[in-house]
PDB file of N, CA and C in Angstrom:
ATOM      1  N   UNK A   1       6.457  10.255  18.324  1.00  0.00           N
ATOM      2  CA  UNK A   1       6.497   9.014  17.571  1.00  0.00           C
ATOM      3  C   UNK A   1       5.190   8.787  16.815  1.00  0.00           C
ATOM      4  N   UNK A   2       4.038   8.895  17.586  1.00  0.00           N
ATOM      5  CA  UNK A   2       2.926   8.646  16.901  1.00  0.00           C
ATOM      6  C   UNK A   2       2.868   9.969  15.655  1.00  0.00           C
ATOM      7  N   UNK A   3       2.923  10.853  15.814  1.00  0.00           N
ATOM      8  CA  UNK A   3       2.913  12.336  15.048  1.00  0.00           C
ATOM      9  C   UNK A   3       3.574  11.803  13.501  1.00  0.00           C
ATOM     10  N   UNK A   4       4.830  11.223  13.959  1.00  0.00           N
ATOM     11  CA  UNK A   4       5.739  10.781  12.913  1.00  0.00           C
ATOM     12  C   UNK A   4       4.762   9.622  12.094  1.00  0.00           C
ATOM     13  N   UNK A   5       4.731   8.408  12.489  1.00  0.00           N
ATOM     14  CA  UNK A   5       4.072   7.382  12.132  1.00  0.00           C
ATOM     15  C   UNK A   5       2.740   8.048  11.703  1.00  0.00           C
ATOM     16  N   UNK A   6       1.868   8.930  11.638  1.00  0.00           N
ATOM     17  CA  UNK A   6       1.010   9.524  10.669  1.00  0.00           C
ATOM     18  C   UNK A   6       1.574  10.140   9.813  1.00  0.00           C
ATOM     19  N   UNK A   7       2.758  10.927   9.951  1.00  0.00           N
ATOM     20  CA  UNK A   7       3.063  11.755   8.467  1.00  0.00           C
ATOM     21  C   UNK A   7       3.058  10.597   7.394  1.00  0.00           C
ATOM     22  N   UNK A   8       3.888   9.497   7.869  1.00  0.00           N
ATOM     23  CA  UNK A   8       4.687   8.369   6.957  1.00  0.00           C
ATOM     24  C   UNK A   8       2.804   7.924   6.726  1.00  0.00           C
ATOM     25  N   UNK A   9       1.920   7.641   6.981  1.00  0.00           N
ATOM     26  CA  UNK A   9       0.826   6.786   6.396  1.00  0.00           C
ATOM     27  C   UNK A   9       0.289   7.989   5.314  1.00  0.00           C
ATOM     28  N   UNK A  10       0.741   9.549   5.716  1.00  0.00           N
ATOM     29  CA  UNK A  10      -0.258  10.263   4.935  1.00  0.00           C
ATOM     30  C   UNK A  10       0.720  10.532   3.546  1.00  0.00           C
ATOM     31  N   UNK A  11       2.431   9.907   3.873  1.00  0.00           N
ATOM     32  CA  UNK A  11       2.964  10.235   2.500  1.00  0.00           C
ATOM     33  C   UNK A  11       2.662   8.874   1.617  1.00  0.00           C
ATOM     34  N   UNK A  12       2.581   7.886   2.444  1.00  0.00           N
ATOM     35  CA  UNK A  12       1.918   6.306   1.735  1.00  0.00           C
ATOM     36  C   UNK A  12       0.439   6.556   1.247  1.00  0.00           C
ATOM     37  N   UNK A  13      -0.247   7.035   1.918  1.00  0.00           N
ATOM     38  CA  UNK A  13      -1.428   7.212   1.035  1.00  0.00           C
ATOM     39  C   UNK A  13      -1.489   8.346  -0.564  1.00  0.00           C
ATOM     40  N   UNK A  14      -0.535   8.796   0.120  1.00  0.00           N
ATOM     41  CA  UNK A  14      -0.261  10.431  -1.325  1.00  0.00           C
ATOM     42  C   UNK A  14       0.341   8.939  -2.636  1.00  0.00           C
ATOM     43  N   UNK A  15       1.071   8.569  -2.255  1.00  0.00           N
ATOM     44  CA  UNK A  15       1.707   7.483  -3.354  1.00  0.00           C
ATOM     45  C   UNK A  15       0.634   6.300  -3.458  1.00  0.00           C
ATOM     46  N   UNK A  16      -0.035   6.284  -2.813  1.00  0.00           N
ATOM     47  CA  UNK A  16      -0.913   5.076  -3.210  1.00  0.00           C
ATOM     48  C   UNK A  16      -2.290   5.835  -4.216  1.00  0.00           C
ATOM     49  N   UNK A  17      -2.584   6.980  -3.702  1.00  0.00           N
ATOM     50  CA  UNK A  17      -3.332   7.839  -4.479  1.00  0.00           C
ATOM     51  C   UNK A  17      -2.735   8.359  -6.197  1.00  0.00           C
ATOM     52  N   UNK A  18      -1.186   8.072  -6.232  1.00  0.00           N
ATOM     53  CA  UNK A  18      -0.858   8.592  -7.374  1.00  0.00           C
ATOM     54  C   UNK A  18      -0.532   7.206  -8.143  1.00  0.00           C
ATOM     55  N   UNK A  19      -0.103   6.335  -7.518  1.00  0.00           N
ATOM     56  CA  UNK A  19       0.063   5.111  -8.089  1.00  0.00           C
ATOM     57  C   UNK A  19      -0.606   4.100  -8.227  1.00  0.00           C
ATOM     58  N   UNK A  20      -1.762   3.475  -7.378  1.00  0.00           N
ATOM     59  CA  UNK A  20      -2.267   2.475  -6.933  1.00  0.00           C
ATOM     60  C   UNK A  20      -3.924   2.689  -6.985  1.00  0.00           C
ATOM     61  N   UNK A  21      -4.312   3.675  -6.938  1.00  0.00           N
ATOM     62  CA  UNK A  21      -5.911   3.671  -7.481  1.00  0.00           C
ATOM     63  C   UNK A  21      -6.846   3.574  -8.438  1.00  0.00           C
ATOM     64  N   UNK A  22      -6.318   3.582  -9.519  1.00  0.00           N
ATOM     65  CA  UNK A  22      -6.966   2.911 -10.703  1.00  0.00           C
ATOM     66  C   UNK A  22      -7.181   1.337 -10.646  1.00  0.00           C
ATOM     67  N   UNK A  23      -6.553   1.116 -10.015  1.00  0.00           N
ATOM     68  CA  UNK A  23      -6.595  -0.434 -10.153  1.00  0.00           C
ATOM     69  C   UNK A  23      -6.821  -1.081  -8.473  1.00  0.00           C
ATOM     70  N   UNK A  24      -6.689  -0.562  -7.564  1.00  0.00           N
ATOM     71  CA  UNK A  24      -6.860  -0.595  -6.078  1.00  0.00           C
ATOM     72  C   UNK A  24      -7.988  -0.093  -5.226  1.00  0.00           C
ATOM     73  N   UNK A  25      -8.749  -0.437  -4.597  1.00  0.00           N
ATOM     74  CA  UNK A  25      -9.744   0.191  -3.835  1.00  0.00           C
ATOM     75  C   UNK A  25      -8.346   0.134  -2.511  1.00  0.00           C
ATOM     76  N   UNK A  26      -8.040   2.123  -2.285  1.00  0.00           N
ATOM     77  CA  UNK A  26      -6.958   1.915  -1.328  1.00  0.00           C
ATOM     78  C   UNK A  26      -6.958   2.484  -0.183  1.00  0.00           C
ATOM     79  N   UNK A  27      -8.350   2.726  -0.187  1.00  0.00           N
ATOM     80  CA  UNK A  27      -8.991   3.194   1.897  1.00  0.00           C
ATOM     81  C   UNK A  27     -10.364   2.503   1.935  1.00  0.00           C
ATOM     82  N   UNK A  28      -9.879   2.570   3.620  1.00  0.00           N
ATOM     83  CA  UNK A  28     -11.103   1.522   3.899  1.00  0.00           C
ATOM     84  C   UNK A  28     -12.736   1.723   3.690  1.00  0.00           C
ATOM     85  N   UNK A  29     -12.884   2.873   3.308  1.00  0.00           N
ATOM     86  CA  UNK A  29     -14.424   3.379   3.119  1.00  0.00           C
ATOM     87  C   UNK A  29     -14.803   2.755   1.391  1.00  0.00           C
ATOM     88  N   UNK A  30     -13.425   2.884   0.718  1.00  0.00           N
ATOM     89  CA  UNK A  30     -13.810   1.812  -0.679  1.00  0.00           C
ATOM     90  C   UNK A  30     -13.434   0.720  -0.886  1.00  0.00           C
ATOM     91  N   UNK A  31     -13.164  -0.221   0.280  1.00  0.00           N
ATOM     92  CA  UNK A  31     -12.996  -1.800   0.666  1.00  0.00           C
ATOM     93  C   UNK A  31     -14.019  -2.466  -0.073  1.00  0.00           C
ATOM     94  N   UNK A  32     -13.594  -3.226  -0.762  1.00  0.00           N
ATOM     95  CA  UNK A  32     -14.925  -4.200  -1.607  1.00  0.00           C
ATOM     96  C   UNK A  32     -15.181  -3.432  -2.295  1.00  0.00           C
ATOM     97  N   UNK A  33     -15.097  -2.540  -3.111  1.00  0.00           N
ATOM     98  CA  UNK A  33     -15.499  -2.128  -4.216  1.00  0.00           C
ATOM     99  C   UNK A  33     -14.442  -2.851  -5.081  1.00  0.00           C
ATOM    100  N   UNK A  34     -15.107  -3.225  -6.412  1.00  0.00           N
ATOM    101  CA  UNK A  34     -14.149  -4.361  -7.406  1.00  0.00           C
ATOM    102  C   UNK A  34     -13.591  -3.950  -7.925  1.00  0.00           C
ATOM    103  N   UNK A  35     -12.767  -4.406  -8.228  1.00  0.00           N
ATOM    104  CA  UNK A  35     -11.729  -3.254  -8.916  1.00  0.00           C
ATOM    105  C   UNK A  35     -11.006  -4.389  -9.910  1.00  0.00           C
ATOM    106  N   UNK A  36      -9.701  -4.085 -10.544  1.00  0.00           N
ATOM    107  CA  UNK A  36      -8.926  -5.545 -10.796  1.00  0.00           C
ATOM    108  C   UNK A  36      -7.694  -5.931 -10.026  1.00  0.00           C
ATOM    109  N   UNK A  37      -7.700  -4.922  -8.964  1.00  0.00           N
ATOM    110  CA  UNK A  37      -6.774  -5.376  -7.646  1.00  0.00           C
ATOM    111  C   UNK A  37      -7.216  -5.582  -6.759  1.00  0.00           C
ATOM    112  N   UNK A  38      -6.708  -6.557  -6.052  1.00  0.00           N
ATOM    113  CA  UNK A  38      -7.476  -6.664  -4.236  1.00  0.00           C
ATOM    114  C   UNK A  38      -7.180  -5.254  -3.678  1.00  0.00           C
ATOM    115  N   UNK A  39      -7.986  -5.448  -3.122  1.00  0.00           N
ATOM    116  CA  UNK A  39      -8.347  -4.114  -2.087  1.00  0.00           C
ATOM    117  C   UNK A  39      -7.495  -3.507  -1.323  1.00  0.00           C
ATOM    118  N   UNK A  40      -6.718  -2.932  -0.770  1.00  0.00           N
ATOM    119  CA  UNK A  40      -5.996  -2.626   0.249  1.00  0.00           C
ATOM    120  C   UNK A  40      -6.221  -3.076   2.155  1.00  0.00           C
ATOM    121  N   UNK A  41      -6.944  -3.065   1.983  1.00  0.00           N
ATOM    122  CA  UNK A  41      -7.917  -3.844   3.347  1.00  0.00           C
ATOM    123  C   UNK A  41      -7.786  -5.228   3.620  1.00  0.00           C
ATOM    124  N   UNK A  42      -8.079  -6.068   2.115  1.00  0.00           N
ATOM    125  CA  UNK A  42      -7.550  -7.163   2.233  1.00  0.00           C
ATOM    126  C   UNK A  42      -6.570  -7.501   2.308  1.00  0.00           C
ATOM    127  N   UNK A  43      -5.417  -6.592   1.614  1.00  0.00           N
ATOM    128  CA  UNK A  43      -4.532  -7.098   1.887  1.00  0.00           C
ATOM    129  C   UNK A  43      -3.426  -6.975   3.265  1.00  0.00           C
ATOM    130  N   UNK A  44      -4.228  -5.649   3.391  1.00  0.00           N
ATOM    131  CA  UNK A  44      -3.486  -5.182   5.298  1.00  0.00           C
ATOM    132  C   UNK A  44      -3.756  -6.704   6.064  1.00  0.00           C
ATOM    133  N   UNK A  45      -5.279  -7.145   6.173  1.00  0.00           N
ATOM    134  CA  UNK A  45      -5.492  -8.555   6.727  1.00  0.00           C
ATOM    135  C   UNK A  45      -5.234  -9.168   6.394  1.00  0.00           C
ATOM    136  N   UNK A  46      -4.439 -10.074   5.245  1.00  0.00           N
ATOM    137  CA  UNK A  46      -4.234 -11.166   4.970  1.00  0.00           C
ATOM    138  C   UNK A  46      -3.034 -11.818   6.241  1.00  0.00           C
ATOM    139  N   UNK A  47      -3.125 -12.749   7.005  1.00  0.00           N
ATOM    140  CA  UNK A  47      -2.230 -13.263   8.086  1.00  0.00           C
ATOM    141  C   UNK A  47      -0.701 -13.176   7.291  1.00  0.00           C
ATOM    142  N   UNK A  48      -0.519 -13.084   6.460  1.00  0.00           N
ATOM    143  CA  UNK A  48       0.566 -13.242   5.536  1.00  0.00           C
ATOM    144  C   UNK A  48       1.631 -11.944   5.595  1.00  0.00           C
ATOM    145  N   UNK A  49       0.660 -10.634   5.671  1.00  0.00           N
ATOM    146  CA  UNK A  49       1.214  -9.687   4.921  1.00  0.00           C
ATOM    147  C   UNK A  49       1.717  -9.171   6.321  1.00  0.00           C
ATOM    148  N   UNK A  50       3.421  -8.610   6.078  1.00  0.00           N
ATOM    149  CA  UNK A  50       3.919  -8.026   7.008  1.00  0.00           C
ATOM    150  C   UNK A  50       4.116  -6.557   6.206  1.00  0.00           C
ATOM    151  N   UNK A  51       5.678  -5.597   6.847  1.00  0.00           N
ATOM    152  CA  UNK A  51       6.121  -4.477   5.994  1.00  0.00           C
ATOM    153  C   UNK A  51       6.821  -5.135   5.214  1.00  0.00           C
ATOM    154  N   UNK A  52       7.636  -6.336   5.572  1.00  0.00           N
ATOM    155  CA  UNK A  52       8.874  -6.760   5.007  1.00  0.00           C
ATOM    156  C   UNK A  52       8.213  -7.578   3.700  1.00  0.00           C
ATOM    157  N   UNK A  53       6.891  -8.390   3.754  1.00  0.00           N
ATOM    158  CA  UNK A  53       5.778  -9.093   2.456  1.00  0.00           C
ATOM    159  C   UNK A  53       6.016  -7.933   1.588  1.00  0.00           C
ATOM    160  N   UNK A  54       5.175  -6.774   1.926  1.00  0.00           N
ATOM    161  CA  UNK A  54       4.984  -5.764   1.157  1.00  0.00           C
ATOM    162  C   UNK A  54       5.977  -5.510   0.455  1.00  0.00           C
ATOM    163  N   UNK A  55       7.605  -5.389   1.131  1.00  0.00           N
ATOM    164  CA  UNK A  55       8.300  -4.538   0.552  1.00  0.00           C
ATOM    165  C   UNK A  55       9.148  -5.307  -0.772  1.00  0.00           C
ATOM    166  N   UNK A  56       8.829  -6.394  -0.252  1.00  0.00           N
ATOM    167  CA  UNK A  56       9.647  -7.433  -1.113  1.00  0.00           C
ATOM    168  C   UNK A  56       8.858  -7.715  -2.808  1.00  0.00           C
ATOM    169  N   UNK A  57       7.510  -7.199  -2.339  1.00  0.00           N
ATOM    170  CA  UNK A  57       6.520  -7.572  -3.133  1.00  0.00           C
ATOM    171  C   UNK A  57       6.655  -6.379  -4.365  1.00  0.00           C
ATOM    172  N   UNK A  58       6.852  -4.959  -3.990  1.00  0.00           N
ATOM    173  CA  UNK A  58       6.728  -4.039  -4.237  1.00  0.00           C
ATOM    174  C   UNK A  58       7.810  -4.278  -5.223  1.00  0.00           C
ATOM    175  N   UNK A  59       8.925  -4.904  -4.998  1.00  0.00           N
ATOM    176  CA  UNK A  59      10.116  -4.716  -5.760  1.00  0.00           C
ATOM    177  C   UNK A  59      10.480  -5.954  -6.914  1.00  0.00           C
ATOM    178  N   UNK A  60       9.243  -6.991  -6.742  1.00  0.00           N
ATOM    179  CA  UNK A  60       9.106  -7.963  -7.369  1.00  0.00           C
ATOM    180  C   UNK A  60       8.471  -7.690  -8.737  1.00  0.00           C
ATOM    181  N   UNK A  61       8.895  -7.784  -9.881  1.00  0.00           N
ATOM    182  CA  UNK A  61       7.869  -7.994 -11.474  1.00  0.00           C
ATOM    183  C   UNK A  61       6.158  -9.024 -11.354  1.00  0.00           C
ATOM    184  N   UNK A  62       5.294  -8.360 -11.531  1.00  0.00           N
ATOM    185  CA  UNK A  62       4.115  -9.119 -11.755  1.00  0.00           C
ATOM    186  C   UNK A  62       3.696  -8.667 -12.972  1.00  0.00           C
ATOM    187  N   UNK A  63       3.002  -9.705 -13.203  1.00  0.00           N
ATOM    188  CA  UNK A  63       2.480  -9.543 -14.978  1.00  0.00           C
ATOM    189  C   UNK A  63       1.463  -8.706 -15.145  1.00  0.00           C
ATOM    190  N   UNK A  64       0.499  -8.655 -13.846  1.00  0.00           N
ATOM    191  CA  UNK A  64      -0.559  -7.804 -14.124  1.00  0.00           C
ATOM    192  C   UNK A  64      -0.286  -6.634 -13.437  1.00  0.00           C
ATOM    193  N   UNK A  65       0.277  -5.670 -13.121  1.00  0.00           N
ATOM    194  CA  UNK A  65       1.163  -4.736 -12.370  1.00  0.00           C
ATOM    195  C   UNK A  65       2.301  -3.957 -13.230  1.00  0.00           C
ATOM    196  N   UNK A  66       1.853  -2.742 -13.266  1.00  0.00           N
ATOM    197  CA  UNK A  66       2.596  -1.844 -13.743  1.00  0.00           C
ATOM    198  C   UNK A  66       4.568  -1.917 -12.956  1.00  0.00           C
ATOM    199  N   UNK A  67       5.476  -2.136 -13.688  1.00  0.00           N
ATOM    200  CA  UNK A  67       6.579  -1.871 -13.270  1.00  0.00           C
ATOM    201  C   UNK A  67       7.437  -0.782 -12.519  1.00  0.00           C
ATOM    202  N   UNK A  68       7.117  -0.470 -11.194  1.00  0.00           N
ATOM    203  CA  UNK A  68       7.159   0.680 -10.671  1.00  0.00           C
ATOM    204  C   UNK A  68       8.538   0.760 -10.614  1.00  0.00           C
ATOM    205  N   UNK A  69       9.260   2.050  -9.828  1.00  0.00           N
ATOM    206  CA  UNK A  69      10.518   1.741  -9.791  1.00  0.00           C
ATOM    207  C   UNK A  69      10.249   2.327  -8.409  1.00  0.00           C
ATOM    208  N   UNK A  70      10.448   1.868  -6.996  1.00  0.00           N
ATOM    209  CA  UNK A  70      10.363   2.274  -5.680  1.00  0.00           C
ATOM    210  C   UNK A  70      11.504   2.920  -4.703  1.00  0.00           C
ATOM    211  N   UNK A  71      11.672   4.076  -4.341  1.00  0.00           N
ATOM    212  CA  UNK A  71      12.533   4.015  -3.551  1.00  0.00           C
ATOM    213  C   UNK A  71      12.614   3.332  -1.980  1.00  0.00           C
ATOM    214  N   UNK A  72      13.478   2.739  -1.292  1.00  0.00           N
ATOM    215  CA  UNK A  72      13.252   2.578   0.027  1.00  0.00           C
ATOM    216  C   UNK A  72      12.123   2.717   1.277  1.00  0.00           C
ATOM    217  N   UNK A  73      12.495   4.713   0.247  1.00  0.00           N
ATOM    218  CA  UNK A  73      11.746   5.227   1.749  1.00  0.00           C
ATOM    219  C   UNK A  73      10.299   5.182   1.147  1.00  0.00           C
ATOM    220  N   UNK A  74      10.040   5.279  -0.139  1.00  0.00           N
ATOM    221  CA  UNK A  74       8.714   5.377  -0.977  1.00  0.00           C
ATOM    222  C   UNK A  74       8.090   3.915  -0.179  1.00  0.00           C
ATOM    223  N   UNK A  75       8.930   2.843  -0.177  1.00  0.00           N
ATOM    224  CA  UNK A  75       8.363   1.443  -0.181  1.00  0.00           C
ATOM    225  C   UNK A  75       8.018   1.276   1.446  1.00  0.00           C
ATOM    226  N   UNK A  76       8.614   2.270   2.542  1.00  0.00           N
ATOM    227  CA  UNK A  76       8.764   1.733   3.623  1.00  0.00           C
ATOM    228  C   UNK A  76       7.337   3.059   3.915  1.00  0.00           C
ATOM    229  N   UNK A  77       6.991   3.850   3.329  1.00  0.00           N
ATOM    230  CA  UNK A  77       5.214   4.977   3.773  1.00  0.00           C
ATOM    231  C   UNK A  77       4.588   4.315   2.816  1.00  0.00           C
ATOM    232  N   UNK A  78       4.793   3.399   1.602  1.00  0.00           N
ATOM    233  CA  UNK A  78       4.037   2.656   1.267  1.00  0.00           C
ATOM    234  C   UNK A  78       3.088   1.526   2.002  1.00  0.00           C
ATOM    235  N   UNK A  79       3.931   0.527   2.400  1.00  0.00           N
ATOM    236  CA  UNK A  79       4.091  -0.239   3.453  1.00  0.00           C
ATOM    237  C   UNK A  79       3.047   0.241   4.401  1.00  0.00           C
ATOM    238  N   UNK A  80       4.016   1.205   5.282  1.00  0.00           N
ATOM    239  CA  UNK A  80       3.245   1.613   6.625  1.00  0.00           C
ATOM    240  C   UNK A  80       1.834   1.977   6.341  1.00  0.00           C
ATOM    241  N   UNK A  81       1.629   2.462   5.073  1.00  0.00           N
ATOM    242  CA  UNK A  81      -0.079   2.893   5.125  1.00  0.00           C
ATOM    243  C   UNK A  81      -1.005   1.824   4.848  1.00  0.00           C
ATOM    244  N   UNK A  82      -0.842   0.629   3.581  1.00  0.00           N
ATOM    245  CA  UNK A  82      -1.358  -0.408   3.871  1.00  0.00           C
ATOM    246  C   UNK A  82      -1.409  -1.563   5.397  1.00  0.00           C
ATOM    247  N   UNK A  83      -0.522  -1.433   5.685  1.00  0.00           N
ATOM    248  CA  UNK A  83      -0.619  -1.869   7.467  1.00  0.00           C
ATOM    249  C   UNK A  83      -1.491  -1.149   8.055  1.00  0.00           C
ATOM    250  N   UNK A  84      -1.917   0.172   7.979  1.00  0.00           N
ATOM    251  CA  UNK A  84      -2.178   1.038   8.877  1.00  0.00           C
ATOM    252  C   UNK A  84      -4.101   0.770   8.937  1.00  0.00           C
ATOM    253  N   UNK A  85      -4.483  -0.017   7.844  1.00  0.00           N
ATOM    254  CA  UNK A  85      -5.552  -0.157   7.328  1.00  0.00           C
ATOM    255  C   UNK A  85      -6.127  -1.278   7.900  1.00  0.00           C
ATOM    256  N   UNK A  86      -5.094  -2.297   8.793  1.00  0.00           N
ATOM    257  CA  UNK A  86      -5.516  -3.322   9.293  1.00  0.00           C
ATOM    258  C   UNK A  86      -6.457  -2.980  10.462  1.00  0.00           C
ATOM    259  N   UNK A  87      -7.629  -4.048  10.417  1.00  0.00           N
ATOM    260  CA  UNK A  87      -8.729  -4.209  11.078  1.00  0.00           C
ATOM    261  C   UNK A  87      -8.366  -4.978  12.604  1.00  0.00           C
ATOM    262  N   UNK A  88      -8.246  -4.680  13.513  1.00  0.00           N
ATOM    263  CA  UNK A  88      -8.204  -5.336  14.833  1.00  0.00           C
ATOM    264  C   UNK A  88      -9.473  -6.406  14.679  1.00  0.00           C
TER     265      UNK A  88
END
């Protein structure tokens, strides 16, 4: 189970690396670096953000946000890797 639950953060990070870094600081070693997206860090912590925030979010139009087109499983190792970033 755990074995599994790393593949899925390392295929969420491969998509966050192809999609989400120009505009994302999207591991925790470049947390706070400015970018014109919140951070990935912040947003793993925000009390708000679950998988189900994320996924809903992912599939939502924002103005400043490129129009992605997500699959499921894209949205659900998406997901899991920003969670995975949360700070105890």
């Amino acid at each position: 189970l755990v074995a599994r639950e790393h593949e899925h953060d390392l295929l969420g990070h491969r998509l966050a690396e192809a999609w989400c870094k120009n505009c994302h600081a999207i591991e925790a070693v470049t947390a706070g670096v400015r970018g014109r997206g919140p951070d990935f860090v912040a947003i793993a912590n925000r009390a708000s953000t679950t998988a189900l925030s994320l996924k809903v979010f992912f599939k939502t139009s924002h103005h400043r946000m490129p129009n992605l087109i997500i699959a499921p499983e894209q949205a659900d190792d998406l997901a899991n890797y920003i969670l995975s970033l949360k700070r105890n």
